[in-house]
């Protein structure tokens, strides 16, 4: 069976990555492509790498243009998805790549996003406990943020195995510039980013902070606390997240931590525990849906250290969205999703 798919926000980075992956997905047929200000142009003007779709007209983003498809991906700015989603049939599988439906706590949403909370949809991170069951029974999916994807998967085995309790979690994650979207921003031009690393969203104010804490709670942490600091680094795509937390049992060894991760990842296609002593690097996972993870223990401070590398546009957004779509539609979870990166 082939499912028809529409993509709203097709001219942005997330929309382009969705289309790149969907072109290699044998279970879908790409339907309408929509956007805002670029409506009326041809897709090839914005996504020249997608040559099979170069002559497609970009339509205005409206419920009318998105209706009638089996699946609708919303790769829209935060706050723009709710109005469109409300007009689409409950029978349509709607997958929001923005933040509108990620958070469960309305107060947290209003604090970090400054608007009314639209609601909460099933969370599109299949590897979290019980999520596959939920995703297989829904027509509405909220795709995680890219930073929460990396940090949550780096820490999940430690929480579920009881190595840490989710308090005093510190996450420092470096991301490429595509995480900020495709809109022109002076601080993202080449002259500003080349040879430069900068911190932003410091002091608990980044919007992904409550999402990371929410995920730790879903894993079983009772009262998680997270300090999250993102870094902007001069590369186009990728995230390297270094996550640390105090050990519940200070006698836990690096070998015991590694054993817990190996057990947790044993049946996961896209969660890859690297060989001992090998540390994740963003180049290794570029353009893939894989998550490379390494874990150890710092006995001097009794802290677990887990490092994860993902491609923010693939596993961090479009790949995670399609992985969730596959589950919701009853297809093999790995369909259309690359396991291996590209080099150089």
PDB file of C-alpha atoms in Angstrom, residues 169-328:
ATOM      1  CA  UNK A 169      21.634  16.637  35.146  1.00  0.00           C
ATOM      2  CA  UNK A 170      23.994  18.878  33.185  1.00  0.00           C
ATOM      3  CA  UNK A 171      23.798  18.938  29.386  1.00  0.00           C
ATOM      4  CA  UNK A 172      26.196  20.917  27.208  1.00  0.00           C
ATOM      5  CA  UNK A 173      25.416  20.396  23.534  1.00  0.00           C
ATOM      6  CA  UNK A 174      27.063  21.827  20.438  1.00  0.00           C
ATOM      7  CA  UNK A 175      24.961  22.261  17.308  1.00  0.00           C
ATOM      8  CA  UNK A 176      25.468  23.317  13.724  1.00  0.00           C
ATOM      9  CA  UNK A 177      23.832  26.402  12.269  1.00  0.00           C
ATOM     10  CA  UNK A 178      21.003  24.576  10.477  1.00  0.00           C
ATOM     11  CA  UNK A 179      19.350  24.106  13.864  1.00  0.00           C
ATOM     12  CA  UNK A 180      18.409  27.785  13.750  1.00  0.00           C
ATOM     13  CA  UNK A 181      16.434  27.391  10.525  1.00  0.00           C
ATOM     14  CA  UNK A 182      16.870  28.851   7.066  1.00  0.00           C
ATOM     15  CA  UNK A 183      15.751  32.433   7.676  1.00  0.00           C
ATOM     16  CA  UNK A 184      18.479  35.040   7.294  1.00  0.00           C
ATOM     17  CA  UNK A 185      20.069  35.979  10.629  1.00  0.00           C
ATOM     18  CA  UNK A 186      23.168  38.216  10.887  1.00  0.00           C
ATOM     19  CA  UNK A 187      24.823  36.106  13.593  1.00  0.00           C
ATOM     20  CA  UNK A 188      24.630  33.004  11.374  1.00  0.00           C
ATOM     21  CA  UNK A 189      26.366  34.336   8.284  1.00  0.00           C
ATOM     22  CA  UNK A 190      29.699  32.743   7.426  1.00  0.00           C
ATOM     23  CA  UNK A 191      31.804  35.705   8.527  1.00  0.00           C
ATOM     24  CA  UNK A 192      30.311  35.461  12.022  1.00  0.00           C
ATOM     25  CA  UNK A 193      30.358  31.684  12.495  1.00  0.00           C
ATOM     26  CA  UNK A 194      33.639  30.706  10.815  1.00  0.00           C
ATOM     27  CA  UNK A 195      36.277  29.902  13.414  1.00  0.00           C
ATOM     28  CA  UNK A 196      33.888  30.796  16.227  1.00  0.00           C
ATOM     29  CA  UNK A 197      32.068  28.914  18.994  1.00  0.00           C
ATOM     30  CA  UNK A 198      29.470  30.692  21.101  1.00  0.00           C
ATOM     31  CA  UNK A 199      27.024  29.861  23.879  1.00  0.00           C
ATOM     32  CA  UNK A 200      23.408  30.982  23.812  1.00  0.00           C
ATOM     33  CA  UNK A 201      20.210  30.384  25.771  1.00  0.00           C
ATOM     34  CA  UNK A 202      22.316  30.173  28.947  1.00  0.00           C
ATOM     35  CA  UNK A 203      20.906  29.977  32.466  1.00  0.00           C
ATOM     36  CA  UNK A 204      17.910  27.682  32.046  1.00  0.00           C
ATOM     37  CA  UNK A 205      16.103  29.794  29.460  1.00  0.00           C
ATOM     38  CA  UNK A 206      16.446  27.650  26.332  1.00  0.00           C
ATOM     39  CA  UNK A 207      13.090  26.273  25.181  1.00  0.00           C
ATOM     40  CA  UNK A 208      14.336  22.702  25.056  1.00  0.00           C
ATOM     41  CA  UNK A 209      15.119  22.623  28.793  1.00  0.00           C
ATOM     42  CA  UNK A 210      11.599  21.642  29.968  1.00  0.00           C
ATOM     43  CA  UNK A 211      11.362  19.076  27.166  1.00  0.00           C
ATOM     44  CA  UNK A 212      14.529  17.310  28.356  1.00  0.00           C
ATOM     45  CA  UNK A 213      13.193  17.285  31.923  1.00  0.00           C
ATOM     46  CA  UNK A 214       9.831  15.986  30.708  1.00  0.00           C
ATOM     47  CA  UNK A 215      11.552  13.112  28.913  1.00  0.00           C
ATOM     48  CA  UNK A 216      13.560  12.187  32.003  1.00  0.00           C
ATOM     49  CA  UNK A 217      10.284  12.033  33.902  1.00  0.00           C
ATOM     50  CA  UNK A 218       8.804   9.756  31.241  1.00  0.00           C
ATOM     51  CA  UNK A 219      11.772   7.444  31.765  1.00  0.00           C
ATOM     52  CA  UNK A 220      10.985   7.187  35.460  1.00  0.00           C
ATOM     53  CA  UNK A 221      12.809  10.108  37.086  1.00  0.00           C
ATOM     54  CA  UNK A 222      10.642  11.485  39.899  1.00  0.00           C
ATOM     55  CA  UNK A 223      11.864  15.073  40.212  1.00  0.00           C
ATOM     56  CA  UNK A 224      14.316  15.696  37.365  1.00  0.00           C
ATOM     57  CA  UNK A 225      16.389  18.865  37.302  1.00  0.00           C
ATOM     58  CA  UNK A 226      18.304  19.917  34.200  1.00  0.00           C
ATOM     59  CA  UNK A 227      20.896  22.574  33.464  1.00  0.00           C
ATOM     60  CA  UNK A 228      21.146  22.903  29.688  1.00  0.00           C
ATOM     61  CA  UNK A 229      23.660  25.022  27.781  1.00  0.00           C
ATOM     62  CA  UNK A 230      23.635  24.983  23.962  1.00  0.00           C
ATOM     63  CA  UNK A 231      26.655  25.969  21.887  1.00  0.00           C
ATOM     64  CA  UNK A 232      26.701  27.177  18.284  1.00  0.00           C
ATOM     65  CA  UNK A 233      29.639  25.747  16.336  1.00  0.00           C
ATOM     66  CA  UNK A 234      30.810  26.396  12.754  1.00  0.00           C
ATOM     67  CA  UNK A 235      29.299  23.393  10.954  1.00  0.00           C
ATOM     68  CA  UNK A 236      26.113  23.091   8.946  1.00  0.00           C
ATOM     69  CA  UNK A 237      24.534  20.097  10.700  1.00  0.00           C
ATOM     70  CA  UNK A 238      25.011  17.841  13.695  1.00  0.00           C
ATOM     71  CA  UNK A 239      24.771  17.833  17.487  1.00  0.00           C
ATOM     72  CA  UNK A 240      27.288  16.575  20.036  1.00  0.00           C
ATOM     73  CA  UNK A 241      25.680  16.388  23.491  1.00  0.00           C
ATOM     74  CA  UNK A 242      27.753  15.824  26.625  1.00  0.00           C
ATOM     75  CA  UNK A 243      25.488  14.816  29.503  1.00  0.00           C
ATOM     76  CA  UNK A 244      26.528  14.253  33.114  1.00  0.00           C
ATOM     77  CA  UNK A 245      24.648  13.358  36.307  1.00  0.00           C
ATOM     78  CA  UNK A 246      25.511  12.143  39.807  1.00  0.00           C
ATOM     79  CA  UNK A 247      25.490   8.390  40.336  1.00  0.00           C
ATOM     80  CA  UNK A 248      22.915   6.991  42.739  1.00  0.00           C
ATOM     81  CA  UNK A 249      25.501   4.445  43.861  1.00  0.00           C
ATOM     82  CA  UNK A 250      29.019   5.925  43.979  1.00  0.00           C
ATOM     83  CA  UNK A 251      30.514   2.443  43.643  1.00  0.00           C
ATOM     84  CA  UNK A 252      29.102   2.076  40.104  1.00  0.00           C
ATOM     85  CA  UNK A 253      31.920   1.427  37.656  1.00  0.00           C
ATOM     86  CA  UNK A 254      32.338   2.406  34.030  1.00  0.00           C
ATOM     87  CA  UNK A 255      32.015  -1.259  33.097  1.00  0.00           C
ATOM     88  CA  UNK A 256      28.661  -1.527  34.882  1.00  0.00           C
ATOM     89  CA  UNK A 257      27.399   1.626  33.185  1.00  0.00           C
ATOM     90  CA  UNK A 258      28.515   0.296  29.824  1.00  0.00           C
ATOM     91  CA  UNK A 259      26.739  -3.005  30.451  1.00  0.00           C
ATOM     92  CA  UNK A 260      23.482  -1.151  31.186  1.00  0.00           C
ATOM     93  CA  UNK A 261      23.778   0.781  27.914  1.00  0.00           C
ATOM     94  CA  UNK A 262      24.601  -2.341  25.919  1.00  0.00           C
ATOM     95  CA  UNK A 263      21.497  -4.064  27.271  1.00  0.00           C
ATOM     96  CA  UNK A 264      19.253  -1.040  26.596  1.00  0.00           C
ATOM     97  CA  UNK A 265      20.504  -0.660  23.010  1.00  0.00           C
ATOM     98  CA  UNK A 266      20.606  -4.360  22.124  1.00  0.00           C
ATOM     99  CA  UNK A 267      17.371  -4.377  20.112  1.00  0.00           C
ATOM    100  CA  UNK A 268      17.508  -0.791  18.829  1.00  0.00           C
ATOM    101  CA  UNK A 269      18.409  -0.250  15.185  1.00  0.00           C
ATOM    102  CA  UNK A 270      19.440   3.379  15.510  1.00  0.00           C
ATOM    103  CA  UNK A 271      21.001   3.480  18.985  1.00  0.00           C
ATOM    104  CA  UNK A 272      24.661   2.553  18.668  1.00  0.00           C
ATOM    105  CA  UNK A 273      26.969   2.068  21.660  1.00  0.00           C
ATOM    106  CA  UNK A 274      30.464   2.690  20.349  1.00  0.00           C
ATOM    107  CA  UNK A 275      33.387   0.388  21.161  1.00  0.00           C
ATOM    108  CA  UNK A 276      35.068   1.101  24.472  1.00  0.00           C
ATOM    109  CA  UNK A 277      37.323   4.136  24.275  1.00  0.00           C
ATOM    110  CA  UNK A 278      35.775   5.467  21.037  1.00  0.00           C
ATOM    111  CA  UNK A 279      33.904   8.744  21.407  1.00  0.00           C
ATOM    112  CA  UNK A 280      31.070  10.081  19.229  1.00  0.00           C
ATOM    113  CA  UNK A 281      31.692  12.559  16.442  1.00  0.00           C
ATOM    114  CA  UNK A 282      29.116  14.372  14.369  1.00  0.00           C
ATOM    115  CA  UNK A 283      30.686  13.526  10.995  1.00  0.00           C
ATOM    116  CA  UNK A 284      30.123   9.825  11.589  1.00  0.00           C
ATOM    117  CA  UNK A 285      26.335  10.198  11.761  1.00  0.00           C
ATOM    118  CA  UNK A 286      25.870  12.939   9.155  1.00  0.00           C
ATOM    119  CA  UNK A 287      22.742  12.381   7.007  1.00  0.00           C
ATOM    120  CA  UNK A 288      21.896   9.204   8.958  1.00  0.00           C
ATOM    121  CA  UNK A 289      19.192   8.355  11.488  1.00  0.00           C
ATOM    122  CA  UNK A 290      21.754   6.800  13.830  1.00  0.00           C
ATOM    123  CA  UNK A 291      22.675   7.937  17.329  1.00  0.00           C
ATOM    124  CA  UNK A 292      26.260   7.198  18.388  1.00  0.00           C
ATOM    125  CA  UNK A 293      26.689   7.027  22.168  1.00  0.00           C
ATOM    126  CA  UNK A 294      29.548   6.449  24.584  1.00  0.00           C
ATOM    127  CA  UNK A 295      29.357   6.277  28.372  1.00  0.00           C
ATOM    128  CA  UNK A 296      31.786   6.229  31.266  1.00  0.00           C
ATOM    129  CA  UNK A 297      32.054   7.158  34.937  1.00  0.00           C
ATOM    130  CA  UNK A 298      34.182   9.885  36.506  1.00  0.00           C
ATOM    131  CA  UNK A 299      34.987   8.360  39.914  1.00  0.00           C
ATOM    132  CA  UNK A 300      36.592  11.549  41.232  1.00  0.00           C
ATOM    133  CA  UNK A 301      33.201  13.283  41.292  1.00  0.00           C
ATOM    134  CA  UNK A 302      30.886  10.231  41.223  1.00  0.00           C
ATOM    135  CA  UNK A 303      29.229  11.286  37.990  1.00  0.00           C
ATOM    136  CA  UNK A 304      28.092   9.403  34.930  1.00  0.00           C
ATOM    137  CA  UNK A 305      29.168  10.905  31.604  1.00  0.00           C
ATOM    138  CA  UNK A 306      27.278  10.062  28.410  1.00  0.00           C
ATOM    139  CA  UNK A 307      28.059  11.624  25.032  1.00  0.00           C
ATOM    140  CA  UNK A 308      25.784  11.345  21.994  1.00  0.00           C
ATOM    141  CA  UNK A 309      26.138  12.466  18.375  1.00  0.00           C
ATOM    142  CA  UNK A 310      23.190  12.904  16.015  1.00  0.00           C
ATOM    143  CA  UNK A 311      22.401  14.690  12.783  1.00  0.00           C
ATOM    144  CA  UNK A 312      20.000  17.395  13.950  1.00  0.00           C
ATOM    145  CA  UNK A 313      18.115  17.404  10.637  1.00  0.00           C
ATOM    146  CA  UNK A 314      17.830  13.614  10.290  1.00  0.00           C
ATOM    147  CA  UNK A 315      17.391  11.800  13.614  1.00  0.00           C
ATOM    148  CA  UNK A 316      16.867  15.168  15.304  1.00  0.00           C
ATOM    149  CA  UNK A 317      13.924  16.150  13.082  1.00  0.00           C
ATOM    150  CA  UNK A 318      12.952  14.587   9.734  1.00  0.00           C
ATOM    151  CA  UNK A 319      14.293  11.091  10.347  1.00  0.00           C
ATOM    152  CA  UNK A 320      12.614  10.890  13.726  1.00  0.00           C
ATOM    153  CA  UNK A 321       9.387  12.126  12.137  1.00  0.00           C
ATOM    154  CA  UNK A 322       9.461   9.460   9.411  1.00  0.00           C
ATOM    155  CA  UNK A 323      10.433   6.761  11.922  1.00  0.00           C
ATOM    156  CA  UNK A 324       7.317   7.692  13.913  1.00  0.00           C
ATOM    157  CA  UNK A 325       5.218   7.796  10.728  1.00  0.00           C
ATOM    158  CA  UNK A 326       6.329   4.277   9.850  1.00  0.00           C
ATOM    159  CA  UNK A 327       5.149   2.993  13.229  1.00  0.00           C
ATOM    160  CA  UNK A 328       1.831   4.851  13.029  1.00  0.00           C
TER     161      UNK A 328
END
